[in-house]
CSV table of C-alpha atoms in Angstrom, one decimal:
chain,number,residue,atom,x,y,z
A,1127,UNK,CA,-18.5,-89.7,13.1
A,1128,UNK,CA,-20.6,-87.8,10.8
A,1129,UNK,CA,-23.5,-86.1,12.7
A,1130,UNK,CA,-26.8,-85.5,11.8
A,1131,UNK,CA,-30.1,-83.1,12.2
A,1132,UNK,CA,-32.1,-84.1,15.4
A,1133,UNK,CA,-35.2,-83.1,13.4
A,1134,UNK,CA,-34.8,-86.0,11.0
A,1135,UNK,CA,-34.7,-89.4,12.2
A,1136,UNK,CA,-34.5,-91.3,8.6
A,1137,UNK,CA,-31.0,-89.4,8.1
A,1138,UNK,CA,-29.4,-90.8,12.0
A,1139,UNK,CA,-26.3,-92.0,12.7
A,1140,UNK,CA,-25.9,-95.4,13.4
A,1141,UNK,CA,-23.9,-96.6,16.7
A,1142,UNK,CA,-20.9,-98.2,15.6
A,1143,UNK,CA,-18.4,-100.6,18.3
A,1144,UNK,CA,-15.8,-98.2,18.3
A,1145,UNK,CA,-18.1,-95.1,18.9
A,1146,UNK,CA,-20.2,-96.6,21.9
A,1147,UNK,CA,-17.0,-98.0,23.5
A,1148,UNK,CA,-15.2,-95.1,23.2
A,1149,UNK,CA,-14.2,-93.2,26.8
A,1150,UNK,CA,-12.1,-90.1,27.4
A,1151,UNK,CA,-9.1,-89.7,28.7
A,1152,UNK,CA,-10.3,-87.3,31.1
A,1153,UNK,CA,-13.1,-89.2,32.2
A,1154,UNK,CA,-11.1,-92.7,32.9
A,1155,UNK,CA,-8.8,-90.4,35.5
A,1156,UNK,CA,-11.2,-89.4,37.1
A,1157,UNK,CA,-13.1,-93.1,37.4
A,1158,UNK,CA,-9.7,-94.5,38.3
A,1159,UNK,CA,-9.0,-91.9,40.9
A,1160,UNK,CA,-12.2,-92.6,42.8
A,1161,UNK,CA,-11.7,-96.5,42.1
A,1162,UNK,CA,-14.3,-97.1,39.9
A,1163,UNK,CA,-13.9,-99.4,36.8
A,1164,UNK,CA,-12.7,-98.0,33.5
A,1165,UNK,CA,-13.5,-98.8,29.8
A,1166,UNK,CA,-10.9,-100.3,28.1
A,1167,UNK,CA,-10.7,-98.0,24.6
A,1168,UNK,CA,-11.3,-99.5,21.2
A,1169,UNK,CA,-13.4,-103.8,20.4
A,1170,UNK,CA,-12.9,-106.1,22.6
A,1171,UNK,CA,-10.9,-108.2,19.9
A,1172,UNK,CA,-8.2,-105.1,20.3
A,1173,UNK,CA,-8.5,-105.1,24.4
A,1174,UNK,CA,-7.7,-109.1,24.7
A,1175,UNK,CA,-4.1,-110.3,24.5
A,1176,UNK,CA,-2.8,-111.9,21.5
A,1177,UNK,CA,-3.7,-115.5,21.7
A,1178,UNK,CA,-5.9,-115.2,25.1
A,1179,UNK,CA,-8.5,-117.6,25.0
A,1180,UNK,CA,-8.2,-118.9,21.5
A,1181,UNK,CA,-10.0,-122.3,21.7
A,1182,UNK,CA,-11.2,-121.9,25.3
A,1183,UNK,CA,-14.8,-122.1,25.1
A,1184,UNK,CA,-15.1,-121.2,28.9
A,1185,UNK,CA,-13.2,-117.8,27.9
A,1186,UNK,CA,-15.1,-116.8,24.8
A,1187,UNK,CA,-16.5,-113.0,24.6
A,1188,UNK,CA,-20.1,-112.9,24.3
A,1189,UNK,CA,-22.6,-109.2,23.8
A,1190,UNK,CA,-25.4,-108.5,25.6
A,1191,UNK,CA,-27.4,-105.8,26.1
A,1192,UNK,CA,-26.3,-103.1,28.1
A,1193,UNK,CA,-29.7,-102.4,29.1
A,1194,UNK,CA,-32.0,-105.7,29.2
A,1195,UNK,CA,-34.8,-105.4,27.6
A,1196,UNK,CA,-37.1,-105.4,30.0
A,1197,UNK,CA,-36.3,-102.2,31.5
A,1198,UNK,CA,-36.5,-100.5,28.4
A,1199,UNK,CA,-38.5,-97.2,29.1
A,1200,UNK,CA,-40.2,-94.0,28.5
A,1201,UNK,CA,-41.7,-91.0,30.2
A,1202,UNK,CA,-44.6,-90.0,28.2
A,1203,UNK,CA,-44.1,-86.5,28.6
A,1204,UNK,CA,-41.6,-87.1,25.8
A,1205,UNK,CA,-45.0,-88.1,23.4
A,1206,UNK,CA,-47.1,-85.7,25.7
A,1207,UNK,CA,-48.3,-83.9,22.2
A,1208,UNK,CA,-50.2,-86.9,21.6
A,1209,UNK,CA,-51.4,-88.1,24.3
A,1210,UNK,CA,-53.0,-84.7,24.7
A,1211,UNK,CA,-54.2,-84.3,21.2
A,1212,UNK,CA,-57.9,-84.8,20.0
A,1213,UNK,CA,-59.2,-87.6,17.4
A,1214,UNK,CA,-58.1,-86.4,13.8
A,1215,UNK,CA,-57.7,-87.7,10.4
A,1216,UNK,CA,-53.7,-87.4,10.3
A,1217,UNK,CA,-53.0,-91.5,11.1
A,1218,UNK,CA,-50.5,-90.3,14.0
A,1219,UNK,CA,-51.7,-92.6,17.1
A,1220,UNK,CA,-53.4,-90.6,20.0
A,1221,UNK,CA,-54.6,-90.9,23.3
A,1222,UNK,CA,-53.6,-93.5,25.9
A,1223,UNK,CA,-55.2,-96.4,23.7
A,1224,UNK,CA,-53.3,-95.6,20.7
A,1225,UNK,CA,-50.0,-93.8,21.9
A,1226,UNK,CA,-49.3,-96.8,24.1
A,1227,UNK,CA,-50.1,-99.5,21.3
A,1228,UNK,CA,-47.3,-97.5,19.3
A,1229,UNK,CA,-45.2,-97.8,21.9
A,1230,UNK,CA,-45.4,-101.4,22.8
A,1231,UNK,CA,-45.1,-102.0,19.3
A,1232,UNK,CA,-41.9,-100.4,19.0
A,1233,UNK,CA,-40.7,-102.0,21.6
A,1234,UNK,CA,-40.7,-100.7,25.0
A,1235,UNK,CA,-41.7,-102.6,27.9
A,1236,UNK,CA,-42.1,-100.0,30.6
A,1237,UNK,CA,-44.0,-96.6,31.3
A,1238,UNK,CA,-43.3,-93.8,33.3
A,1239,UNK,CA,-46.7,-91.3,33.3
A,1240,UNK,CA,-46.4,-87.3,33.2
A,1241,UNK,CA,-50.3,-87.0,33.9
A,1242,UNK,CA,-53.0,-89.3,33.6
A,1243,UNK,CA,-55.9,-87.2,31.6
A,1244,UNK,CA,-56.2,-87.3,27.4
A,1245,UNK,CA,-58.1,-85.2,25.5
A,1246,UNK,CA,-62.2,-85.8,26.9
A,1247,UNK,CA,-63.3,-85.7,23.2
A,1248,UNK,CA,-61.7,-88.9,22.8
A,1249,UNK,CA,-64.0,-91.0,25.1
A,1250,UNK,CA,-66.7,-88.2,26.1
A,1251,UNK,CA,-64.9,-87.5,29.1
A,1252,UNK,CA,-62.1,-88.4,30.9
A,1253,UNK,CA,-60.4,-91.6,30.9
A,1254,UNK,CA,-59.9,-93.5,34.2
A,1255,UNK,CA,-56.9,-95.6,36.4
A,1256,UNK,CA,-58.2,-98.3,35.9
A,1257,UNK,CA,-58.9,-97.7,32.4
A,1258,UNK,CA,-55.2,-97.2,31.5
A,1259,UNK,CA,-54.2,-100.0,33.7
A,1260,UNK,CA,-56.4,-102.3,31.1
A,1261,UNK,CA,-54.6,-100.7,28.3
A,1262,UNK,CA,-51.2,-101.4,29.9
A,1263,UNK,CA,-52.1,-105.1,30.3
A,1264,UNK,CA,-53.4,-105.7,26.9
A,1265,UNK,CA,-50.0,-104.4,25.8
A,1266,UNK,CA,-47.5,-106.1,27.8
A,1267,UNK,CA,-46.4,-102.5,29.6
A,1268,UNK,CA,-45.5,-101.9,33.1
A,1269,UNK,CA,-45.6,-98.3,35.0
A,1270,UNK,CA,-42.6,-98.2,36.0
A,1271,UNK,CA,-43.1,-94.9,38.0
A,1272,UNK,CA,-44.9,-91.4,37.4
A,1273,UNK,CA,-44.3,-87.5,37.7
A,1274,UNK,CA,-47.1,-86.2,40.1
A,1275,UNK,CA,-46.9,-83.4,43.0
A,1276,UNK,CA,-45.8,-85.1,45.9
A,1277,UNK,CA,-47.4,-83.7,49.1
A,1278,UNK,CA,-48.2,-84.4,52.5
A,1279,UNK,CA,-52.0,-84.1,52.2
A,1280,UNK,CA,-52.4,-86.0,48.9
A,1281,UNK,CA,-49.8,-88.5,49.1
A,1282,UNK,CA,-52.5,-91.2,50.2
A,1283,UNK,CA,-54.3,-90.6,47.2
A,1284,UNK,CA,-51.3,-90.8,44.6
A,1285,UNK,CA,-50.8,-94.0,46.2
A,1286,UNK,CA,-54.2,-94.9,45.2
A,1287,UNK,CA,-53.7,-94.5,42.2
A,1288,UNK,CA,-50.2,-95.9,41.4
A,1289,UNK,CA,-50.8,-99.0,43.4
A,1290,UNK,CA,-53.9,-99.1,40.6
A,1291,UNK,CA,-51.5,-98.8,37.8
A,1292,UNK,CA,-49.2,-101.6,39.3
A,1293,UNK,CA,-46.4,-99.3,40.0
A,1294,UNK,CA,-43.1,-100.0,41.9
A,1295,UNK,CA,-41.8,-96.4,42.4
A,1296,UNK,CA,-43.5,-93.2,42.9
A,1297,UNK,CA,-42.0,-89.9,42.1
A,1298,UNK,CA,-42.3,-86.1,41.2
A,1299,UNK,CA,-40.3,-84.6,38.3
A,1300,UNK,CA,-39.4,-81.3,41.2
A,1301,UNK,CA,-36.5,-80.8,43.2
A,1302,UNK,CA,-37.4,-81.6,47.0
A,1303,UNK,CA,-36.8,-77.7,47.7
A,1304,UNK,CA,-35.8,-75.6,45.0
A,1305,UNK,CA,-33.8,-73.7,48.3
A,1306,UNK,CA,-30.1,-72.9,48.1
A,1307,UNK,CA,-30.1,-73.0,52.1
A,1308,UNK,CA,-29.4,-76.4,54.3
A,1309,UNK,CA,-32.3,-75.8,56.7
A,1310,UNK,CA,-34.6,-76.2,53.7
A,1311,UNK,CA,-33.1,-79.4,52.8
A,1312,UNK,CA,-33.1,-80.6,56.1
A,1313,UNK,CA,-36.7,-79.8,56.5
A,1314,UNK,CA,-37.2,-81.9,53.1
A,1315,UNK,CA,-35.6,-84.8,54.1
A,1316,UNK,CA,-38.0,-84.9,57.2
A,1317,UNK,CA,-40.8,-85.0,55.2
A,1318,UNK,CA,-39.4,-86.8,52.6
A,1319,UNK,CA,-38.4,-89.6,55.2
A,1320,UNK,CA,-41.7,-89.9,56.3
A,1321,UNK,CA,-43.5,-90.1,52.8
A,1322,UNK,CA,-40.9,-92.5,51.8
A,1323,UNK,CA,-41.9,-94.7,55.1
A,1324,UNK,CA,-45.7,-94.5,53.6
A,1325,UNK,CA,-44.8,-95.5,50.3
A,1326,UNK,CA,-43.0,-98.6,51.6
A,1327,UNK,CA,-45.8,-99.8,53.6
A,1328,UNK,CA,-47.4,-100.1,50.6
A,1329,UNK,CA,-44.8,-101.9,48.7
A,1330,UNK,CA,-43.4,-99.1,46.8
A,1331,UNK,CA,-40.2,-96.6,46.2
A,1332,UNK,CA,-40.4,-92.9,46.5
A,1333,UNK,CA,-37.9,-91.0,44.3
A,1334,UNK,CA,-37.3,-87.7,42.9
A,1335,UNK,CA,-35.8,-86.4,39.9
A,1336,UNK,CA,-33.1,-84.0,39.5
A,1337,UNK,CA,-32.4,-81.1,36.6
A,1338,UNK,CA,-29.0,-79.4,37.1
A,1339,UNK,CA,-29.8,-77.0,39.9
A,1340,UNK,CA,-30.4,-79.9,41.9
A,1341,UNK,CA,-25.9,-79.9,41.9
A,1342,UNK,CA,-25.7,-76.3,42.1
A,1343,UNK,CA,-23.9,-75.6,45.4
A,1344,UNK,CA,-25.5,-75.4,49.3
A,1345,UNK,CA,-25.1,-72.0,50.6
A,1346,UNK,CA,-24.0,-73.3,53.9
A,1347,UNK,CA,-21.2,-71.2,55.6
A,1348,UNK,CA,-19.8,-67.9,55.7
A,1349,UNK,CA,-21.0,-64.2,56.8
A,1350,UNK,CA,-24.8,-64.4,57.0
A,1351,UNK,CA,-27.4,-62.0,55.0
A,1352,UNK,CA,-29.8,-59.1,56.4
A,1353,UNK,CA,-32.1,-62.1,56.8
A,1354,UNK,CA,-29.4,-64.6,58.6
A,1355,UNK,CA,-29.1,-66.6,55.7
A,1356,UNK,CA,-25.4,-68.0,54.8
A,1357,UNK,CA,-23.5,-66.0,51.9
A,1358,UNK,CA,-21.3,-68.7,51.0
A,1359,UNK,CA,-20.5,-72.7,50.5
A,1360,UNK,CA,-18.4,-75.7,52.2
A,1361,UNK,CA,-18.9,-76.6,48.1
A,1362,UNK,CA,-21.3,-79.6,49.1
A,1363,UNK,CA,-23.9,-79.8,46.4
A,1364,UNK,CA,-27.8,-79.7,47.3
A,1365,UNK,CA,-29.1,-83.4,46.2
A,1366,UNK,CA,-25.7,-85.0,47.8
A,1367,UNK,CA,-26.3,-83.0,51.3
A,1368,UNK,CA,-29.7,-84.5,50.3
A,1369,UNK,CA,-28.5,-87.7,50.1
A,1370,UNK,CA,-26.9,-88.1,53.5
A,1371,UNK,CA,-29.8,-86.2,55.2
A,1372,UNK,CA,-32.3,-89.3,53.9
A,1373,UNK,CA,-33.4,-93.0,55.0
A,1374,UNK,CA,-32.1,-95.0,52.0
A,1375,UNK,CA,-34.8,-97.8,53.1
A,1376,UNK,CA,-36.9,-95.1,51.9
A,1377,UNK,CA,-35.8,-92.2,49.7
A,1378,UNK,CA,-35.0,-92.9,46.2
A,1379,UNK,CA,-34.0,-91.3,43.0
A,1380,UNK,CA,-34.2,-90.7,39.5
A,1381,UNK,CA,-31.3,-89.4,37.9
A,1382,UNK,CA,-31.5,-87.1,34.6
A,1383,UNK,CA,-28.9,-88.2,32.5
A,1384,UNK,CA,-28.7,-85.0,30.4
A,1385,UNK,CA,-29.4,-82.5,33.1
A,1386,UNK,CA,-26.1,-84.5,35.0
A,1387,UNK,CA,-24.4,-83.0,32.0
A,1388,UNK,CA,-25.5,-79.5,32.3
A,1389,UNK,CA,-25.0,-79.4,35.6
A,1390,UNK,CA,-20.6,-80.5,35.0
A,1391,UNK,CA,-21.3,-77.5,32.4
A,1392,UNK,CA,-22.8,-74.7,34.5
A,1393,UNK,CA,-21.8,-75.4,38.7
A,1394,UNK,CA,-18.3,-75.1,38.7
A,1395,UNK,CA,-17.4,-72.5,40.6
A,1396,UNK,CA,-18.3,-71.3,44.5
A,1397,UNK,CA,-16.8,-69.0,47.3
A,1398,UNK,CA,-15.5,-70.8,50.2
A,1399,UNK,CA,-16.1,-69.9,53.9
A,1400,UNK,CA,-12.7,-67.7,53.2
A,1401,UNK,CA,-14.2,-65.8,50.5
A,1402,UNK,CA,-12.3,-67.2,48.1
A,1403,UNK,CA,-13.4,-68.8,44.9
A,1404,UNK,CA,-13.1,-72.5,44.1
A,1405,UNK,CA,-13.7,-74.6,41.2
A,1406,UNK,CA,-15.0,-78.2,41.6
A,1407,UNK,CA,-16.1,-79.7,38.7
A,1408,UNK,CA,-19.4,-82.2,39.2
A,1409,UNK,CA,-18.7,-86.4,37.5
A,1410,UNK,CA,-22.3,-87.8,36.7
A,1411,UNK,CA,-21.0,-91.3,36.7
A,1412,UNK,CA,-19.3,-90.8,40.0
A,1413,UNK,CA,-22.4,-89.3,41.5
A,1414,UNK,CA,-24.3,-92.2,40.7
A,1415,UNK,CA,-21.9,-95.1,40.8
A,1416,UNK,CA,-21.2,-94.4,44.8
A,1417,UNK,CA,-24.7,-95.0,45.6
A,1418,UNK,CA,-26.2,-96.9,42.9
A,1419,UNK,CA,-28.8,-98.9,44.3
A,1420,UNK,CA,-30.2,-95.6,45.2
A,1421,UNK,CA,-31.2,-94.6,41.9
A,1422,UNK,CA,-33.9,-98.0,40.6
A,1423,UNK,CA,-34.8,-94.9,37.6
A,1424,UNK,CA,-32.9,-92.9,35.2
A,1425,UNK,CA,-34.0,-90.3,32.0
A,1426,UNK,CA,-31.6,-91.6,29.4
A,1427,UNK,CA,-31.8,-88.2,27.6
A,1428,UNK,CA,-29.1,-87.1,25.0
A,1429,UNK,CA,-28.0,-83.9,23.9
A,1430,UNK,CA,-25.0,-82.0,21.9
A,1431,UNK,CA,-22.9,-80.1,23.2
A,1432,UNK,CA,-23.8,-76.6,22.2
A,1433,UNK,CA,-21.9,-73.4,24.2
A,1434,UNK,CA,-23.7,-70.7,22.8
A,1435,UNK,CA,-26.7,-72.0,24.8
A,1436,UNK,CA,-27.0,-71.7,28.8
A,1437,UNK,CA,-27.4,-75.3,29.6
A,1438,UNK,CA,-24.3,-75.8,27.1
A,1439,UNK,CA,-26.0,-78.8,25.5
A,1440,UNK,CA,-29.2,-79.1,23.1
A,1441,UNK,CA,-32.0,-81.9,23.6
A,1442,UNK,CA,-31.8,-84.7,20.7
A,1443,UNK,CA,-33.0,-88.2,20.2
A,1444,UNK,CA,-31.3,-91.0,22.8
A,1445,UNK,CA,-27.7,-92.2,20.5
A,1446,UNK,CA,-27.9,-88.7,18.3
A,1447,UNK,CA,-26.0,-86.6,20.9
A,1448,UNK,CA,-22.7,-86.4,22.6
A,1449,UNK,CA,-23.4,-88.0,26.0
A,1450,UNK,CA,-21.4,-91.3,26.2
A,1451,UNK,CA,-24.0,-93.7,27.6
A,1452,UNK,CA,-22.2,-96.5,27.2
A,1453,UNK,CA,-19.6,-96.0,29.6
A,1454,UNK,CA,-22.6,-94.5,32.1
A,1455,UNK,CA,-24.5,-97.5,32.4
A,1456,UNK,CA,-21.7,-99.6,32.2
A,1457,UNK,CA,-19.7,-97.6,35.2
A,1458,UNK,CA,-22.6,-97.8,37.6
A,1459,UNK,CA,-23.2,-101.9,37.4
A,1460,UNK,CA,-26.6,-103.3,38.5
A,1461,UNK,CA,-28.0,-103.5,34.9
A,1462,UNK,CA,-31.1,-105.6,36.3
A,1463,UNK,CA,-31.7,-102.7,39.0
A,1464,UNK,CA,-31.5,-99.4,36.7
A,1465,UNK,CA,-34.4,-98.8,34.6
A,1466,UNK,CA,-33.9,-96.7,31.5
A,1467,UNK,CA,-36.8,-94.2,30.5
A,1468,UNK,CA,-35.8,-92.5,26.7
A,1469,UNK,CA,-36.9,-88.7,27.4
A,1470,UNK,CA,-36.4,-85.7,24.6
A,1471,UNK,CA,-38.9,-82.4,26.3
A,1472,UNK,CA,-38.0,-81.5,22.8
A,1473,UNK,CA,-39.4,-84.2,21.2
A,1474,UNK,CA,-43.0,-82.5,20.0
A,1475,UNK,CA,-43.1,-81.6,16.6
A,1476,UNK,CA,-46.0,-79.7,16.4
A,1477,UNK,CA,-48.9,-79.7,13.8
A,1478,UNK,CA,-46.5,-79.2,11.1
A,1479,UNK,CA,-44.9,-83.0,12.2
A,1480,UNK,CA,-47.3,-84.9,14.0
A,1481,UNK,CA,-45.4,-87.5,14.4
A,1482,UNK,CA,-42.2,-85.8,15.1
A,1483,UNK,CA,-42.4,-87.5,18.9
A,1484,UNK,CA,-43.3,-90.9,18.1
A,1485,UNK,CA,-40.5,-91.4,15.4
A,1486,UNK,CA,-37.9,-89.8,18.0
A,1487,UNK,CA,-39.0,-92.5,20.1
A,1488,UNK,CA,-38.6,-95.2,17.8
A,1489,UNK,CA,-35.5,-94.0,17.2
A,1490,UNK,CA,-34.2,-93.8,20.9
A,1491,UNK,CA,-35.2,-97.2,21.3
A,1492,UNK,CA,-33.1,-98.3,18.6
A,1493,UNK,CA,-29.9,-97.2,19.7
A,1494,UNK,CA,-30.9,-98.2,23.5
A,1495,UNK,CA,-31.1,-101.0,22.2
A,1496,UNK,CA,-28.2,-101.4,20.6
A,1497,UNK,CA,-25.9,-100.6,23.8
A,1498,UNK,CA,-24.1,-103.9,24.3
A,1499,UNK,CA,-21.8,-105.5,27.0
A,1500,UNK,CA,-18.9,-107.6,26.5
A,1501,UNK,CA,-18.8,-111.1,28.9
A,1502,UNK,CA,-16.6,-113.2,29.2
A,1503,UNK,CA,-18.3,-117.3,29.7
């Protein structure tokens, strides 16, 4: 399939059948070795036996979206540029008011904040909670979550003020440590536990979000430093040890589709307790599709695969890169559970394109959109 520039959304691809049903042959191994279900290749029509069904109405394929459409989302820091900006002449929607109105109107139905403040020349000053909340009702949007600093001796008052924007779940866009060491992550999870048991009592889900080196490996074993710190790994990666260390009654997760991907790309290799090196490649659907009522939020966040860069891949619009959504969301189940939030941190398009962020948007809605399932009646 013919690709196209990231920086022009009138030129996109469109997502054919055969390109969002497509999986590899590496990737259905390794599903089918863990006994997870694999994607057939190629329609449907190609998949069903000769004859199958034919005049059975009880047996007829039907499409539906792969993602309903009510759990459509995005996290504004994608359209941060203008939320941010000031009142000017350009006709490119700004502040909460206007951004959201855009939004709505292209078709999202959910919201997950990066901040709360616009620009104060907007209103004279800052705009309020329960200001926002009133322009979420008047469009038909939910907040389906936030990015704020999660803390001991604030927590109470984030609560406040997601409990005022209606929200369900509760997160930060930071790893719970950023530490390579398991006492770190133990010490985490015992806070984490506890803020997760505080959240709950008020009706809502505390989850973090991961970037890659969130799956780098635990430095967990082997000869200790000057400052008795392990030198080496049992090759358990940081958020699973995290995983096991939490209350799932109370510890959630968003998982970053892209940074998934970077993270197969870069954390591949550790030394054992033995000194010697291993390889142990990371499976984002695997990672998810274990615990996947764990993770109620995901950043469905594209990217090409680019190995001239570190990360190996380069941020573009949701359907314009080479991630294979389809079999993702379709591998981990629980389609009414998972909430999608389109992200780009690339998306801005400064002065010299306005609008650069909002048409991205539009765009990634589109081909969320267009993710389909095949039923059977």
């Amino acid at each position: 399939m013919r690709k196209t520039t990231p920086h022009d959304p009138r030129t996109a691809k469109q997502l054919t059948r055969r390109s969002i049903l497509a999986a590899s042959a590496g990737a259905a191994a390794a599903l089918g070795a863990a006994g997870l279900p694999v994607l057939a290749t190629g329609t449907p029509a190609l998949a069903e036996s000769e004859g199958e069904g034919k005049g059975n109405k009880y047996n007829q394929l039907r499409a539906e979206p792969l993602i309903p459409g009510g759990n459509r989302g995005i996290i504004l820091y994608s359209v941060r540029d203008r939320i941010s900006a000031a009142p000017d002449d350009s006709g490119v929607p700004y502040g909460f008011e206007r951004v959201l109105a855009r939004l709505a109107e292209i078709g999202y139905k959910e919201i997950e904040f990066a901040g709360y403040n616009q620009n104060t020349a907007i209103l004279g000053r800052q705009i309020t909670p329960t200001e926002i909340r009133k322009i979420l009702d008047d469009n038909g949007l939910v907040a389906n979550g936030t990015h704020t600093s999660i803390r001991a001796d604030t927590f109470q008052q984030q609560l406040d003020i997601a409990e005022e924007l209606g929200m369900k779940n509760i997160g930060t866009g930071s790893d719970p440590t950023n530490s390579a060491y398991q006492a770190d992550w133990d010490a985490a999870a015992d806070t984490w536990n506890e803020l997760g048991r505080q959240a709950a009592a008020r009706g809502m889900r505390l989850y973090t979000h991961n970037h890659d080196a969130a799956y780098s490996f635990l430095l967990d074993s082997g000869p200790l430093d000057a400052l008795g710190r392990p030198t080496r790994s049992s090759g358990v990666r940081r958020l699973e040890y995290f995983f096991k260390q939490t209350d799932p009654r109370y510890v959630y997760f968003e998982f970053d589709i892209y940074w998934g991907y970077v993270a197969r790309y870069k954390h591949q290799k550790f030394v054992d307790p033995t000194g010697q090196e291993q390889t142990s490649l990371f499976d984002p659907i695997i990672n998810v599709a274990e615990r996947t009522t764990r993770f109620p939020l995901f950043h469905a966040k594209d990217g090409n695969k680019n190995t001239t860069l570190p990360n190996g891949y380069e941020m573009t619009p949701l359907g314009e890169g080479d991630i294979n959504f389809q079999q993702f969301f379709q591998t981990i189940g629980e389609p009414d559970f998972h909430h999608a939030n389109w992200e780009q941190d690339t998306a801005p398009g400064g002065t010299l394109n306005r609008a650069q962020s909002l048409d991205f948007a539009a765009l990634s809605y589109q081909n969320m959109s267009e993710l389909t399932i095949y039923k059977r009646n």
